[in-house]
């Protein structure tokens, strides 16, 4: 029986020791497909998912994760990678999709002129404005501009190179949560890890310099002692603010 969303949220724990039982790779792949359905900034989908099943690569990755238990005993690993550098390609995918959709709607007699114009401006002008930078310098120019315009009206302020990195990683993290909950739904366990030597991870996966590792997720089926402690959260009243 599949779990409900709430049941999957309750079931998911960071599991650090896995049983020596193989996972159904197709099922894990389907959970990665669910990851791609996560909400993400401007639908740019600046991500890649490396599903590692090969034993030698798993060993190398474990070493790059400092051989922490969640890596050492993982049966599969999924590396969630932020690909800010792919913005041109992903913007084009979006625009091609939208143009095609508008063409079809136009044939049905729907007036799409305004939406077409807005979409073109969004993916041909706004996205390049956000994602183009040169050694971080353009970002400071954009920041200054947004500061002065922002004195008079609301303006988008996440324009620095570092802001764009955060934007990209946020979306990848949402995909990671989709993945972990999908795994929980079918009784598979996970542990997200940022404790790794990301340079080494990139080298193992043959990733280019500009790719960034958001997190590595160890996967398997929990051993009896795989969850280290009872779930702990700070009191809800400390974090819930009703306005
Ligand atoms: C971004 C991120 C990085 C994490 N890195 C590690 C890690 O390197 N090693 C580890 O054992 N757990 C890691 N965790 C797991 C957290 O320690 C865990 O989520 C937290 O203690 C809450 O426990 P729970 O996941 O069982 O609810 C990470 C979690 C997140 C979200």
PDB file of C-alpha atoms and ligand atoms in Angstrom:
ATOM      1  CA  UNK A   1       0.000   0.000   0.000  1.00  0.00           C
ATOM      2  CA  UNK A   2       1.353   3.397  -0.962  1.00  0.00           C
ATOM      3  CA  UNK A   3       1.624   6.008   1.761  1.00  0.00           C
ATOM      4  CA  UNK A   4      -0.281   9.266   1.751  1.00  0.00           C
ATOM      5  CA  UNK A   5       1.824  12.462   1.587  1.00  0.00           C
ATOM      6  CA  UNK A   6       1.502  12.931   5.352  1.00  0.00           C
ATOM      7  CA  UNK A   7       2.456   9.302   5.967  1.00  0.00           C
ATOM      8  CA  UNK A   8       5.504   9.651   3.695  1.00  0.00           C
ATOM      9  CA  UNK A   9       6.546  12.844   5.513  1.00  0.00           C
ATOM     10  CA  UNK A  10       6.194  11.017   8.833  1.00  0.00           C
ATOM     11  CA  UNK A  11       8.082   7.944   7.584  1.00  0.00           C
ATOM     12  CA  UNK A  12      11.017   9.839   6.044  1.00  0.00           C
ATOM     13  CA  UNK A  13      13.997  10.027   8.318  1.00  0.00           C
ATOM     14  CA  UNK A  14      17.644  10.570   7.564  1.00  0.00           C
ATOM     15  CA  UNK A  15      18.837   6.974   7.526  1.00  0.00           C
ATOM     16  CA  UNK A  16      22.538   6.413   8.093  1.00  0.00           C
ATOM     17  CA  UNK A  17      22.717   2.613   7.897  1.00  0.00           C
ATOM     18  CA  UNK A  18      21.145   0.570   5.148  1.00  0.00           C
ATOM     19  CA  UNK A  19      20.525  -3.157   4.789  1.00  0.00           C
ATOM     20  CA  UNK A  20      22.537  -5.004   2.161  1.00  0.00           C
ATOM     21  CA  UNK A  21      19.447  -5.364  -0.051  1.00  0.00           C
ATOM     22  CA  UNK A  22      19.339  -4.161  -3.656  1.00  0.00           C
ATOM     23  CA  UNK A  23      16.852  -1.475  -4.660  1.00  0.00           C
ATOM     24  CA  UNK A  24      14.636  -1.665  -7.720  1.00  0.00           C
ATOM     25  CA  UNK A  25      16.514   0.832  -9.911  1.00  0.00           C
ATOM     26  CA  UNK A  26      13.431   1.562 -11.996  1.00  0.00           C
ATOM     27  CA  UNK A  27      11.528   2.545  -8.853  1.00  0.00           C
ATOM     28  CA  UNK A  28      14.355   4.867  -7.797  1.00  0.00           C
ATOM     29  CA  UNK A  29      14.364   6.314 -11.332  1.00  0.00           C
ATOM     30  CA  UNK A  30      10.626   6.978 -11.034  1.00  0.00           C
ATOM     31  CA  UNK A  31      11.271   8.862  -7.793  1.00  0.00           C
ATOM     32  CA  UNK A  32      13.821  10.959  -9.707  1.00  0.00           C
ATOM     33  CA  UNK A  33      11.112  11.634 -12.309  1.00  0.00           C
ATOM     34  CA  UNK A  34       8.965  12.924  -9.460  1.00  0.00           C
ATOM     35  CA  UNK A  35      11.889  15.141  -8.453  1.00  0.00           C
ATOM     36  CA  UNK A  36      11.721  16.832 -11.861  1.00  0.00           C
ATOM     37  CA  UNK A  37       8.101  17.821 -11.145  1.00  0.00           C
ATOM     38  CA  UNK A  38       9.130  20.059  -8.245  1.00  0.00           C
ATOM     39  CA  UNK A  39       8.278  23.733  -8.453  1.00  0.00           C
ATOM     40  CA  UNK A  40      11.335  25.642  -9.613  1.00  0.00           C
ATOM     41  CA  UNK A  41      12.338  29.196 -10.337  1.00  0.00           C
ATOM     42  CA  UNK A  42      10.892  30.428 -13.672  1.00  0.00           C
ATOM     43  CA  UNK A  43      10.572  26.757 -14.662  1.00  0.00           C
ATOM     44  CA  UNK A  44      14.208  27.019 -15.753  1.00  0.00           C
ATOM     45  CA  UNK A  45      14.928  23.526 -14.369  1.00  0.00           C
ATOM     46  CA  UNK A  46      18.584  24.277 -13.807  1.00  0.00           C
ATOM     47  CA  UNK A  47      19.293  20.825 -12.454  1.00  0.00           C
ATOM     48  CA  UNK A  48      20.651  17.395 -13.223  1.00  0.00           C
ATOM     49  CA  UNK A  49      20.294  14.145 -11.315  1.00  0.00           C
ATOM     50  CA  UNK A  50      23.015  11.514 -11.277  1.00  0.00           C
ATOM     51  CA  UNK A  51      21.648   8.122 -10.256  1.00  0.00           C
ATOM     52  CA  UNK A  52      24.683   6.135  -9.175  1.00  0.00           C
ATOM     53  CA  UNK A  53      24.325   2.350  -9.033  1.00  0.00           C
ATOM     54  CA  UNK A  54      27.808   1.279 -10.135  1.00  0.00           C
ATOM     55  CA  UNK A  55      29.688  -0.198  -7.163  1.00  0.00           C
ATOM     56  CA  UNK A  56      33.072   1.330  -7.997  1.00  0.00           C
ATOM     57  CA  UNK A  57      31.571   4.807  -8.405  1.00  0.00           C
ATOM     58  CA  UNK A  58      29.595   4.355  -5.172  1.00  0.00           C
ATOM     59  CA  UNK A  59      32.849   3.569  -3.362  1.00  0.00           C
ATOM     60  CA  UNK A  60      34.535   6.653  -4.821  1.00  0.00           C
ATOM     61  CA  UNK A  61      31.579   8.839  -3.899  1.00  0.00           C
ATOM     62  CA  UNK A  62      31.521   7.416  -0.384  1.00  0.00           C
ATOM     63  CA  UNK A  63      35.182   8.364   0.019  1.00  0.00           C
ATOM     64  CA  UNK A  64      34.359  11.886  -1.209  1.00  0.00           C
ATOM     65  CA  UNK A  65      31.608  11.949   1.449  1.00  0.00           C
ATOM     66  CA  UNK A  66      34.272  11.209   4.070  1.00  0.00           C
ATOM     67  CA  UNK A  67      33.005   7.618   4.305  1.00  0.00           C
ATOM     68  CA  UNK A  68      30.185   8.714   6.563  1.00  0.00           C
ATOM     69  CA  UNK A  69      27.796   5.833   7.249  1.00  0.00           C
ATOM     70  CA  UNK A  70      24.952   7.169   5.108  1.00  0.00           C
ATOM     71  CA  UNK A  71      27.337   7.032   2.134  1.00  0.00           C
ATOM     72  CA  UNK A  72      29.333   3.924   3.031  1.00  0.00           C
ATOM     73  CA  UNK A  73      26.281   1.663   3.332  1.00  0.00           C
ATOM     74  CA  UNK A  74      24.181   3.308   0.583  1.00  0.00           C
ATOM     75  CA  UNK A  75      22.935   0.919  -2.107  1.00  0.00           C
ATOM     76  CA  UNK A  76      22.369   3.739  -4.625  1.00  0.00           C
ATOM     77  CA  UNK A  77      23.233   7.414  -4.460  1.00  0.00           C
ATOM     78  CA  UNK A  78      21.597  10.284  -6.260  1.00  0.00           C
ATOM     79  CA  UNK A  79      23.631  13.421  -6.758  1.00  0.00           C
ATOM     80  CA  UNK A  80      21.540  16.563  -7.100  1.00  0.00           C
ATOM     81  CA  UNK A  81      23.422  19.033  -9.261  1.00  0.00           C
ATOM     82  CA  UNK A  82      22.676  22.724  -9.815  1.00  0.00           C
ATOM     83  CA  UNK A  83      23.363  23.775 -13.412  1.00  0.00           C
ATOM     84  CA  UNK A  84      23.149  27.571 -13.398  1.00  0.00           C
ATOM     85  CA  UNK A  85      25.401  27.464 -16.465  1.00  0.00           C
ATOM     86  CA  UNK A  86      22.623  25.794 -18.493  1.00  0.00           C
ATOM     87  CA  UNK A  87      20.342  28.841 -18.342  1.00  0.00           C
ATOM     88  CA  UNK A  88      20.476  29.616 -22.093  1.00  0.00           C
ATOM     89  CA  UNK A  89      19.535  26.076 -23.093  1.00  0.00           C
ATOM     90  CA  UNK A  90      16.753  25.822 -20.495  1.00  0.00           C
ATOM     91  CA  UNK A  91      15.322  29.243 -21.374  1.00  0.00           C
ATOM     92  CA  UNK A  92      15.151  28.132 -25.007  1.00  0.00           C
ATOM     93  CA  UNK A  93      13.360  24.889 -24.038  1.00  0.00           C
ATOM     94  CA  UNK A  94      10.770  26.967 -22.207  1.00  0.00           C
ATOM     95  CA  UNK A  95      10.273  29.441 -24.996  1.00  0.00           C
ATOM     96  CA  UNK A  96      10.062  26.718 -27.673  1.00  0.00           C
ATOM     97  CA  UNK A  97       7.422  24.958 -25.581  1.00  0.00           C
ATOM     98  CA  UNK A  98       5.412  28.158 -25.094  1.00  0.00           C
ATOM     99  CA  UNK A  99       5.654  29.229 -28.757  1.00  0.00           C
ATOM    100  CA  UNK A 100       4.375  25.799 -29.770  1.00  0.00           C
ATOM    101  CA  UNK A 101       1.520  26.042 -27.256  1.00  0.00           C
ATOM    102  CA  UNK A 102       0.591  29.539 -28.490  1.00  0.00           C
ATOM    103  CA  UNK A 103       0.695  28.357 -32.135  1.00  0.00           C
ATOM    104  CA  UNK A 104      -1.779  25.605 -31.286  1.00  0.00           C
ATOM    105  CA  UNK A 105      -4.036  27.980 -29.352  1.00  0.00           C
ATOM    106  CA  UNK A 106      -3.870  30.539 -32.171  1.00  0.00           C
ATOM    107  CA  UNK A 107      -5.058  27.902 -34.647  1.00  0.00           C
ATOM    108  CA  UNK A 108      -8.075  27.416 -32.406  1.00  0.00           C
ATOM    109  CA  UNK A 109      -8.803  31.140 -32.673  1.00  0.00           C
ATOM    110  CA  UNK A 110      -7.565  32.099 -29.201  1.00  0.00           C
ATOM    111  CA  UNK A 111      -5.902  35.504 -28.968  1.00  0.00           C
ATOM    112  CA  UNK A 112      -2.423  34.805 -27.616  1.00  0.00           C
ATOM    113  CA  UNK A 113      -0.588  37.936 -28.816  1.00  0.00           C
ATOM    114  CA  UNK A 114      -0.157  39.537 -25.399  1.00  0.00           C
ATOM    115  CA  UNK A 115       0.855  36.292 -23.641  1.00  0.00           C
ATOM    116  CA  UNK A 116       3.286  35.502 -26.458  1.00  0.00           C
ATOM    117  CA  UNK A 117       4.885  38.925 -26.081  1.00  0.00           C
ATOM    118  CA  UNK A 118       5.153  38.580 -22.301  1.00  0.00           C
ATOM    119  CA  UNK A 119       6.705  35.093 -22.611  1.00  0.00           C
ATOM    120  CA  UNK A 120       9.255  36.270 -25.170  1.00  0.00           C
ATOM    121  CA  UNK A 121      10.210  39.209 -22.986  1.00  0.00           C
ATOM    122  CA  UNK A 122      10.481  36.892 -19.985  1.00  0.00           C
ATOM    123  CA  UNK A 123      12.744  34.255 -21.522  1.00  0.00           C
ATOM    124  CA  UNK A 124      14.635  36.448 -24.015  1.00  0.00           C
ATOM    125  CA  UNK A 125      15.185  39.555 -21.892  1.00  0.00           C
ATOM    126  CA  UNK A 126      14.528  38.952 -18.173  1.00  0.00           C
ATOM    127  CA  UNK A 127      16.260  35.569 -17.894  1.00  0.00           C
ATOM    128  CA  UNK A 128      19.447  36.813 -19.604  1.00  0.00           C
ATOM    129  CA  UNK A 129      19.360  39.855 -17.288  1.00  0.00           C
ATOM    130  CA  UNK A 130      19.204  37.621 -14.229  1.00  0.00           C
ATOM    131  CA  UNK A 131      21.620  34.899 -15.304  1.00  0.00           C
ATOM    132  CA  UNK A 132      24.269  36.882 -17.201  1.00  0.00           C
ATOM    133  CA  UNK A 133      27.242  37.915 -15.143  1.00  0.00           C
ATOM    134  CA  UNK A 134      30.936  38.502 -15.639  1.00  0.00           C
ATOM    135  CA  UNK A 135      33.172  37.706 -12.665  1.00  0.00           C
ATOM    136  CA  UNK A 136      30.375  38.957 -10.419  1.00  0.00           C
ATOM    137  CA  UNK A 137      30.889  42.535 -11.647  1.00  0.00           C
ATOM    138  CA  UNK A 138      27.651  42.832 -13.647  1.00  0.00           C
ATOM    139  CA  UNK A 139      25.822  41.684 -10.513  1.00  0.00           C
ATOM    140  CA  UNK A 140      27.044  44.692  -8.531  1.00  0.00           C
ATOM    141  CA  UNK A 141      25.923  47.022 -11.325  1.00  0.00           C
ATOM    142  CA  UNK A 142      22.474  45.379 -11.264  1.00  0.00           C
ATOM    143  CA  UNK A 143      22.393  45.602  -7.451  1.00  0.00           C
ATOM    144  CA  UNK A 144      23.136  49.316  -7.538  1.00  0.00           C
ATOM    145  CA  UNK A 145      20.477  49.853 -10.183  1.00  0.00           C
ATOM    146  CA  UNK A 146      17.875  47.887  -8.212  1.00  0.00           C
ATOM    147  CA  UNK A 147      18.783  49.822  -5.055  1.00  0.00           C
ATOM    148  CA  UNK A 148      18.078  53.201  -6.681  1.00  0.00           C
ATOM    149  CA  UNK A 149      14.957  52.098  -8.534  1.00  0.00           C
ATOM    150  CA  UNK A 150      13.863  50.374  -5.303  1.00  0.00           C
ATOM    151  CA  UNK A 151      13.757  53.740  -3.544  1.00  0.00           C
ATOM    152  CA  UNK A 152      10.690  54.571  -5.626  1.00  0.00           C
ATOM    153  CA  UNK A 153       8.941  51.267  -6.308  1.00  0.00           C
ATOM    154  CA  UNK A 154       9.126  47.562  -5.448  1.00  0.00           C
ATOM    155  CA  UNK A 155      11.909  45.901  -7.431  1.00  0.00           C
ATOM    156  CA  UNK A 156      13.495  42.477  -7.697  1.00  0.00           C
ATOM    157  CA  UNK A 157      16.681  42.550  -5.621  1.00  0.00           C
ATOM    158  CA  UNK A 158      18.198  39.057  -5.950  1.00  0.00           C
ATOM    159  CA  UNK A 159      20.587  40.048  -8.719  1.00  0.00           C
ATOM    160  CA  UNK A 160      24.068  39.337  -7.396  1.00  0.00           C
ATOM    161  CA  UNK A 161      25.970  36.290  -8.604  1.00  0.00           C
ATOM    162  CA  UNK A 162      25.583  34.847  -5.082  1.00  0.00           C
ATOM    163  CA  UNK A 163      21.812  35.498  -5.181  1.00  0.00           C
ATOM    164  CA  UNK A 164      21.506  33.581  -8.441  1.00  0.00           C
ATOM    165  CA  UNK A 165      23.374  30.649  -6.884  1.00  0.00           C
ATOM    166  CA  UNK A 166      20.881  30.637  -4.007  1.00  0.00           C
ATOM    167  CA  UNK A 167      17.946  30.801  -6.442  1.00  0.00           C
ATOM    168  CA  UNK A 168      19.289  27.790  -8.323  1.00  0.00           C
ATOM    169  CA  UNK A 169      20.038  25.689  -5.243  1.00  0.00           C
ATOM    170  CA  UNK A 170      16.604  26.453  -3.746  1.00  0.00           C
ATOM    171  CA  UNK A 171      14.907  24.809  -6.717  1.00  0.00           C
ATOM    172  CA  UNK A 172      17.233  21.805  -6.675  1.00  0.00           C
ATOM    173  CA  UNK A 173      16.545  21.356  -2.953  1.00  0.00           C
ATOM    174  CA  UNK A 174      12.810  21.282  -3.641  1.00  0.00           C
ATOM    175  CA  UNK A 175      13.454  18.551  -6.218  1.00  0.00           C
ATOM    176  CA  UNK A 176      15.467  16.678  -3.586  1.00  0.00           C
ATOM    177  CA  UNK A 177      12.544  16.782  -1.163  1.00  0.00           C
ATOM    178  CA  UNK A 178      10.169  15.521  -3.875  1.00  0.00           C
ATOM    179  CA  UNK A 179      12.611  12.657  -4.402  1.00  0.00           C
ATOM    180  CA  UNK A 180      12.961  11.768  -0.724  1.00  0.00           C
ATOM    181  CA  UNK A 181       9.209  11.796  -0.141  1.00  0.00           C
ATOM    182  CA  UNK A 182       8.627   9.680  -3.247  1.00  0.00           C
ATOM    183  CA  UNK A 183      11.181   7.192  -1.932  1.00  0.00           C
ATOM    184  CA  UNK A 184       9.444   7.202   1.462  1.00  0.00           C
ATOM    185  CA  UNK A 185       6.120   6.583  -0.266  1.00  0.00           C
ATOM    186  CA  UNK A 186       7.387   3.182  -1.474  1.00  0.00           C
ATOM    187  CA  UNK A 187       9.227   2.286   1.737  1.00  0.00           C
ATOM    188  CA  UNK A 188      12.708   3.236   0.498  1.00  0.00           C
ATOM    189  CA  UNK A 189      15.003   5.310   2.694  1.00  0.00           C
ATOM    190  CA  UNK A 190      17.310   8.238   2.072  1.00  0.00           C
ATOM    191  CA  UNK A 191      19.798  10.558   3.703  1.00  0.00           C
ATOM    192  CA  UNK A 192      20.609  13.972   2.231  1.00  0.00           C
ATOM    193  CA  UNK A 193      24.284  14.871   2.572  1.00  0.00           C
ATOM    194  CA  UNK A 194      26.105  18.105   2.061  1.00  0.00           C
ATOM    195  CA  UNK A 195      29.091  16.752   3.949  1.00  0.00           C
ATOM    196  CA  UNK A 196      31.293  16.003   0.971  1.00  0.00           C
ATOM    197  CA  UNK A 197      34.312  17.206  -0.957  1.00  0.00           C
ATOM    198  CA  UNK A 198      32.324  18.692  -3.823  1.00  0.00           C
ATOM    199  CA  UNK A 199      35.400  19.135  -6.040  1.00  0.00           C
ATOM    200  CA  UNK A 200      36.072  15.427  -5.831  1.00  0.00           C
ATOM    201  CA  UNK A 201      32.393  14.592  -6.394  1.00  0.00           C
ATOM    202  CA  UNK A 202      32.409  16.723  -9.558  1.00  0.00           C
ATOM    203  CA  UNK A 203      35.548  15.008 -10.759  1.00  0.00           C
ATOM    204  CA  UNK A 204      34.072  11.538 -10.183  1.00  0.00           C
ATOM    205  CA  UNK A 205      30.968  12.496 -12.175  1.00  0.00           C
ATOM    206  CA  UNK A 206      32.925  14.345 -14.861  1.00  0.00           C
ATOM    207  CA  UNK A 207      31.063  17.562 -14.193  1.00  0.00           C
ATOM    208  CA  UNK A 208      32.216  20.927 -15.538  1.00  0.00           C
ATOM    209  CA  UNK A 209      33.625  23.648 -13.265  1.00  0.00           C
ATOM    210  CA  UNK A 210      30.405  25.674 -13.178  1.00  0.00           C
ATOM    211  CA  UNK A 211      28.192  22.774 -12.076  1.00  0.00           C
ATOM    212  CA  UNK A 212      27.510  22.819  -8.332  1.00  0.00           C
ATOM    213  CA  UNK A 213      26.573  19.983  -6.017  1.00  0.00           C
ATOM    214  CA  UNK A 214      23.416  20.785  -4.051  1.00  0.00           C
ATOM    215  CA  UNK A 215      23.403  17.527  -2.140  1.00  0.00           C
ATOM    216  CA  UNK A 216      24.077  13.845  -2.423  1.00  0.00           C
ATOM    217  CA  UNK A 217      21.335  11.496  -1.323  1.00  0.00           C
ATOM    218  CA  UNK A 218      22.205   8.077   0.014  1.00  0.00           C
ATOM    219  CA  UNK A 219      19.489   5.499  -0.694  1.00  0.00           C
ATOM    220  CA  UNK A 220      18.632   2.075   0.658  1.00  0.00           C
ATOM    221  CA  UNK A 221      16.377   0.274   3.082  1.00  0.00           C
ATOM    222  CA  UNK A 222      16.854   1.151   6.729  1.00  0.00           C
ATOM    223  CA  UNK A 223      18.698  -1.219   9.038  1.00  0.00           C
ATOM    224  CA  UNK A 224      17.219  -1.605  12.551  1.00  0.00           C
ATOM    225  CA  UNK A 225      19.825   0.835  13.869  1.00  0.00           C
ATOM    226  CA  UNK A 226      19.699   3.037  10.742  1.00  0.00           C
ATOM    227  CA  UNK A 227      17.892   5.955  12.386  1.00  0.00           C
ATOM    228  CA  UNK A 228      20.164   7.418  15.018  1.00  0.00           C
ATOM    229  CA  UNK A 229      17.693   9.166  17.309  1.00  0.00           C
ATOM    230  CA  UNK A 230      14.071  10.033  17.857  1.00  0.00           C
ATOM    231  CA  UNK A 231      12.841  12.817  15.643  1.00  0.00           C
ATOM    232  CA  UNK A 232      13.578  16.179  17.207  1.00  0.00           C
ATOM    233  CA  UNK A 233      12.217  19.591  16.215  1.00  0.00           C
ATOM    234  CA  UNK A 234      12.303  22.884  18.137  1.00  0.00           C
ATOM    235  CA  UNK A 235       8.858  23.754  19.574  1.00  0.00           C
ATOM    236  CA  UNK A 236       6.434  24.665  16.791  1.00  0.00           C
ATOM    237  CA  UNK A 237       5.492  27.949  18.541  1.00  0.00           C
ATOM    238  CA  UNK A 238       9.125  29.035  18.126  1.00  0.00           C
ATOM    239  CA  UNK A 239       8.909  28.877  14.337  1.00  0.00           C
ATOM    240  CA  UNK A 240       5.220  29.469  13.571  1.00  0.00           C
ATOM    241  CA  UNK A 241       4.323  33.142  13.326  1.00  0.00           C
ATOM    242  CA  UNK A 242       0.724  34.009  12.569  1.00  0.00           C
ATOM    243  CA  UNK A 243       0.231  37.495  11.234  1.00  0.00           C
TER     244      UNK A 243
HETATM  245  C1  LIG B   1      21.051  20.093   3.093  1.00  0.00           C
HETATM  246  C2  LIG B   1      21.217  18.964   4.075  1.00  0.00           C
HETATM  247  C3  LIG B   1      22.468  18.432   4.300  1.00  0.00           C
HETATM  248  C4  LIG B   1      22.637  17.375   5.179  1.00  0.00           C
HETATM  249  N1  LIG B   1      23.886  16.802   5.318  1.00  0.00           N
HETATM  250  C5  LIG B   1      24.005  15.687   6.059  1.00  0.00           C
HETATM  251  C6  LIG B   1      25.242  14.977   6.074  1.00  0.00           C
HETATM  252  O1  LIG B   1      26.220  15.355   5.429  1.00  0.00           O
HETATM  253  N2  LIG B   1      25.318  13.863   6.811  1.00  0.00           N
HETATM  254  C7  LIG B   1      24.263  13.384   7.529  1.00  0.00           C
HETATM  255  O2  LIG B   1      24.403  12.335   8.168  1.00  0.00           O
HETATM  256  N3  LIG B   1      23.075  14.022   7.525  1.00  0.00           N
HETATM  257  C8  LIG B   1      22.917  15.162   6.790  1.00  0.00           C
HETATM  258  N4  LIG B   1      21.690  15.784   6.732  1.00  0.00           N
HETATM  259  C9  LIG B   1      20.553  15.239   7.464  1.00  0.00           C
HETATM  260  C10 LIG B   1      20.156  16.081   8.661  1.00  0.00           C
HETATM  261  O3  LIG B   1      21.089  15.926   9.690  1.00  0.00           O
HETATM  262  C11 LIG B   1      18.752  15.671   9.096  1.00  0.00           C
HETATM  263  O4  LIG B   1      17.846  15.984   8.067  1.00  0.00           O
HETATM  264  C12 LIG B   1      18.286  16.373  10.368  1.00  0.00           C
HETATM  265  O5  LIG B   1      19.094  15.973  11.463  1.00  0.00           O
HETATM  266  C13 LIG B   1      16.835  16.038  10.718  1.00  0.00           C
HETATM  267  O6  LIG B   1      16.631  14.649  10.842  1.00  0.00           O
HETATM  268  P1  LIG B   1      15.560  13.870   9.923  1.00  0.00           P
HETATM  269  O7  LIG B   1      15.985  14.073   8.495  1.00  0.00           O
HETATM  270  O8  LIG B   1      15.689  12.412  10.326  1.00  0.00           O
HETATM  271  O9  LIG B   1      14.216  14.424  10.194  1.00  0.00           O
HETATM  272  C14 LIG B   1      21.520  16.859   5.878  1.00  0.00           C
HETATM  273  C15 LIG B   1      20.262  17.411   5.637  1.00  0.00           C
HETATM  274  C16 LIG B   1      20.108  18.433   4.735  1.00  0.00           C
HETATM  275  C17 LIG B   1      18.728  18.957   4.455  1.00  0.00           C
END
